[in-house]
PDB file of C-alpha atoms in Angstrom:
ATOM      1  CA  UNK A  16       0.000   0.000   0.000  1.00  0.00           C
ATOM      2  CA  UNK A  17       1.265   3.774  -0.933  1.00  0.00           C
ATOM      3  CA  UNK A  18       0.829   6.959   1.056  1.00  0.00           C
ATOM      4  CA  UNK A  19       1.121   9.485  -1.687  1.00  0.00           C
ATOM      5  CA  UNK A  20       2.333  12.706   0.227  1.00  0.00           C
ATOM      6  CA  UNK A  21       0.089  15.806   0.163  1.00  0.00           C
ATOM      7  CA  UNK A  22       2.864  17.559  -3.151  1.00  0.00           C
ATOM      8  CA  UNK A  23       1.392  14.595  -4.446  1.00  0.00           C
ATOM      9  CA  UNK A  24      -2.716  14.852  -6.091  1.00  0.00           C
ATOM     10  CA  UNK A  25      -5.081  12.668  -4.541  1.00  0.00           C
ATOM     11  CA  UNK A  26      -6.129  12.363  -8.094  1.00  0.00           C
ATOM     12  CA  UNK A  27      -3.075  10.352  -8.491  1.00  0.00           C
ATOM     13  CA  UNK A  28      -4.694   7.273  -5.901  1.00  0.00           C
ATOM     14  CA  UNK A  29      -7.594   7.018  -7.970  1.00  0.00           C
ATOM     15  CA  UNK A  30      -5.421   6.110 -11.477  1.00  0.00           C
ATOM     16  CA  UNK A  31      -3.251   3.663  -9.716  1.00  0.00           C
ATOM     17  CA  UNK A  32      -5.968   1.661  -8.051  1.00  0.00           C
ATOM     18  CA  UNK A  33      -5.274  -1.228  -9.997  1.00  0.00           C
ATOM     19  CA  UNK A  34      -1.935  -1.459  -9.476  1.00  0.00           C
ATOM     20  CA  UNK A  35      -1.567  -0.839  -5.950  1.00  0.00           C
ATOM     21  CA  UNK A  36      -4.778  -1.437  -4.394  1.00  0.00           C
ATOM     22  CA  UNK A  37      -5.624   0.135  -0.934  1.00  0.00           C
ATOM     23  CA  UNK A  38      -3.219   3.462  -1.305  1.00  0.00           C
ATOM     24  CA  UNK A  39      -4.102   6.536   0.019  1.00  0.00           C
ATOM     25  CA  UNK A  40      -3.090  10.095  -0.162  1.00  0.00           C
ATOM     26  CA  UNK A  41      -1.954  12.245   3.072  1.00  0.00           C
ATOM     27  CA  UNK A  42      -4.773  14.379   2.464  1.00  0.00           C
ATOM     28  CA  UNK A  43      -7.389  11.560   2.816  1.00  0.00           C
ATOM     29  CA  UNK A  44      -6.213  11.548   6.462  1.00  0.00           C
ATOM     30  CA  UNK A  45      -5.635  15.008   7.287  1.00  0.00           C
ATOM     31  CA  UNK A  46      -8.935  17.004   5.835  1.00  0.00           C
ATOM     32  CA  UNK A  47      -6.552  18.413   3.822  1.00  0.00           C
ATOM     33  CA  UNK A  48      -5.127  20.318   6.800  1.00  0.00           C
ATOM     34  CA  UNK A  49      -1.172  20.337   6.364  1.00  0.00           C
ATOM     35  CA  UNK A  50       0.823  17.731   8.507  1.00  0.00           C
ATOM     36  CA  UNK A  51       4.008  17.593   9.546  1.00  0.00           C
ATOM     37  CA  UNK A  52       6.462  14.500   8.222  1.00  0.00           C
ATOM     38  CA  UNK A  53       6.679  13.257  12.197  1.00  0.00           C
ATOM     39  CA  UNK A  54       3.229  12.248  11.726  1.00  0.00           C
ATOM     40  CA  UNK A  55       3.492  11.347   8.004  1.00  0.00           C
ATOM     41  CA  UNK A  56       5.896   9.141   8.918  1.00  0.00           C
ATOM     42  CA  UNK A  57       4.175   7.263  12.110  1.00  0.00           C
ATOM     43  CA  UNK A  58       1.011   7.188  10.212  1.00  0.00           C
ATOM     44  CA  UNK A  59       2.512   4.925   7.583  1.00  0.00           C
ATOM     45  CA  UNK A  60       4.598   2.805  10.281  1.00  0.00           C
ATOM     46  CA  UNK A  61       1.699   1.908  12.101  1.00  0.00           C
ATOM     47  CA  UNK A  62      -0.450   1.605   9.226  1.00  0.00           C
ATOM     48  CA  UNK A  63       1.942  -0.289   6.945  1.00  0.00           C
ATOM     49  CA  UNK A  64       2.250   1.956   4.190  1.00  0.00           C
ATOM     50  CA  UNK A  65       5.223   2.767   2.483  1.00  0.00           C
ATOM     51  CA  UNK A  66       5.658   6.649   1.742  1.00  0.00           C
ATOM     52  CA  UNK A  67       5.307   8.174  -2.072  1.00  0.00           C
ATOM     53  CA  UNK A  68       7.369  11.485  -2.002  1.00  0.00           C
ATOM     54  CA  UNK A  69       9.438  14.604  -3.676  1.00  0.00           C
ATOM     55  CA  UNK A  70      10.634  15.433   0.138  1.00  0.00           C
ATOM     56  CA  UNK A  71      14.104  14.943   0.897  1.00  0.00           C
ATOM     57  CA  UNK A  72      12.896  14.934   4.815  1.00  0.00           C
ATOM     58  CA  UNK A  73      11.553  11.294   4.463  1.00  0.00           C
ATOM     59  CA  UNK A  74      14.609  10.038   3.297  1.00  0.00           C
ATOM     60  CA  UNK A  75      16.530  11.399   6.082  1.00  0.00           C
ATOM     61  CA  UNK A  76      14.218  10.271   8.537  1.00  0.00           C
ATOM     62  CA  UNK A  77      14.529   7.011   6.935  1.00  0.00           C
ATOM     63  CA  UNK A  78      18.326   7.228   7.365  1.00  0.00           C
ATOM     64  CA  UNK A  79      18.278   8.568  11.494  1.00  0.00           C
ATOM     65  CA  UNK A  80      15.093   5.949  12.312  1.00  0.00           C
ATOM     66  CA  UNK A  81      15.446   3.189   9.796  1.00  0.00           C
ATOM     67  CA  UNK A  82      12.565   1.395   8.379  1.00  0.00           C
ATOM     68  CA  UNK A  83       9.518   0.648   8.413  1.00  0.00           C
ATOM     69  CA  UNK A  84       7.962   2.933   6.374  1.00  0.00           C
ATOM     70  CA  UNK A  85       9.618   2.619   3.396  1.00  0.00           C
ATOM     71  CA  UNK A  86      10.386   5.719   1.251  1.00  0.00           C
ATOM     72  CA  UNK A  87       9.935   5.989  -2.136  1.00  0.00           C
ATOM     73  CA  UNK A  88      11.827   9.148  -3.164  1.00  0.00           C
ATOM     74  CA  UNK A  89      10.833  10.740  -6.478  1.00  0.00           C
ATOM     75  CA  UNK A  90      13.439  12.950  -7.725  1.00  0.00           C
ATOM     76  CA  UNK A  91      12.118  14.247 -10.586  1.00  0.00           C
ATOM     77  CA  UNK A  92      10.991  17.919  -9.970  1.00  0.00           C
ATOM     78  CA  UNK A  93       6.700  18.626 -10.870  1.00  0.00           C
ATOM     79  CA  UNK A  94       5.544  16.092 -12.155  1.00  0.00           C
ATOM     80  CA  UNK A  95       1.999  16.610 -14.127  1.00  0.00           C
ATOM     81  CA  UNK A  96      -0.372  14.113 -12.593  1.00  0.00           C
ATOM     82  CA  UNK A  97      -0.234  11.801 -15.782  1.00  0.00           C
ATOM     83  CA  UNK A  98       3.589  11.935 -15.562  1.00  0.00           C
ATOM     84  CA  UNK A  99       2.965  10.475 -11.942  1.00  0.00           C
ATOM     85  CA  UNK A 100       0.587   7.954 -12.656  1.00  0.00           C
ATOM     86  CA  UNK A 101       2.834   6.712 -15.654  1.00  0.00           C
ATOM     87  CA  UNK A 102       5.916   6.595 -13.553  1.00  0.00           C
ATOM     88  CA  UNK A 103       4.351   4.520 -10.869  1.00  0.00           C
ATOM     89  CA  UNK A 104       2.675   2.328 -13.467  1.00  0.00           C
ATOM     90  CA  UNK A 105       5.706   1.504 -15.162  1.00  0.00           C
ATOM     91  CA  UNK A 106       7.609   1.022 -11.809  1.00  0.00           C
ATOM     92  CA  UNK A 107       5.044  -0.744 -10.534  1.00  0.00           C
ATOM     93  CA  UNK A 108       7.319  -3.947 -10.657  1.00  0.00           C
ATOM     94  CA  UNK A 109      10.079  -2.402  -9.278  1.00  0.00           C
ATOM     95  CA  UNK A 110       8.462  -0.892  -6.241  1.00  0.00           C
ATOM     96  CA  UNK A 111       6.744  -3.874  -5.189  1.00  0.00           C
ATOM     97  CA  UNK A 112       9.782  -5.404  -4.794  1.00  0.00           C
ATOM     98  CA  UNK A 113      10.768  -2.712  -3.065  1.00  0.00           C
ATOM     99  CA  UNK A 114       8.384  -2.631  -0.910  1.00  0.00           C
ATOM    100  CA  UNK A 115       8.617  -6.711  -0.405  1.00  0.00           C
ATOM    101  CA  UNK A 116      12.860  -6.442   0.078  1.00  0.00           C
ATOM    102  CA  UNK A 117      14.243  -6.393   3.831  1.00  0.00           C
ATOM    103  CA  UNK A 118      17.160  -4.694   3.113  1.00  0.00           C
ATOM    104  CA  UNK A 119      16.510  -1.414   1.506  1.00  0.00           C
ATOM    105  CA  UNK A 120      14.681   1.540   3.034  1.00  0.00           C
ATOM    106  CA  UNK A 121      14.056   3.946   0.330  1.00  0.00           C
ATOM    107  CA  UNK A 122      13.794   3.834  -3.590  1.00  0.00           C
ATOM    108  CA  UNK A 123      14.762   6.576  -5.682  1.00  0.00           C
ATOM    109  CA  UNK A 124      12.778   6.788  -8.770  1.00  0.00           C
ATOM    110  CA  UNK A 125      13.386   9.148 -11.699  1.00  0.00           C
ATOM    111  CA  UNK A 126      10.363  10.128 -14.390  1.00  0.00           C
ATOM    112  CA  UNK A 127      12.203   9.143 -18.236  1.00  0.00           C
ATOM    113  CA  UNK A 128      10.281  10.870 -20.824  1.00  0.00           C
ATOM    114  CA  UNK A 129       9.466   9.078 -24.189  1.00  0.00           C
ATOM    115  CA  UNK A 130       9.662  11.083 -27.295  1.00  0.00           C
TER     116      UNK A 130
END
């Protein structure tokens, strides 16, 4: 399951459904009302999510705390929602792997346009 941080649209949840089935996005918990990553971050722990986002601050929580949550760091700057969706979709093998591994902690994933 995916928490998709509140940079991220809850539109994005919706699109990915099929692929990874129970995700939410930050806002869906907080009303929309902005949270800080301390509670992000225990959310997902005790919730067993692992953590979609462009914030550095996950990863170096993930570094100072270690896992769970996992982190899965996208470091490709503003992303439209349908770049999202297609980089997830296309990862989707990748991250649940990932997500299934002992031994890593975060994933950094990188949007590759097609031309």
């Amino acid at each position: 399951m995916l928490l998709l941080d509140e940079n991220i649209s809850f539109r994005v949840v919706k699109a990915i459904e099929d692929v990874f089935p129970k995700s939410i996005s930050v806002n869906e918990i907080s009303g929309r009302i902005p949270l800080d990553d301390a509670f992000i971050w225990k959310y997902a722990r005790d919730n067993q999510y692992t953590i979609v986002s462009y914030d550095e601050d996950f990863n170096e929580l993930s570094l100072q705390k270690g896992y769970p949550p996992k982190i899965i760091w996208i470091r490709s700057p503003n992303l439209s929602n349908l770049q999202m969706i297609n980089l997830l979709k296309h990862k989707s093998d990748i991250i649940k792997k990932f997500i299934d591994d002992s031994e890593s902690g975060c994933l950094e994933l990188y949007f590759e346009s097609v031309s």
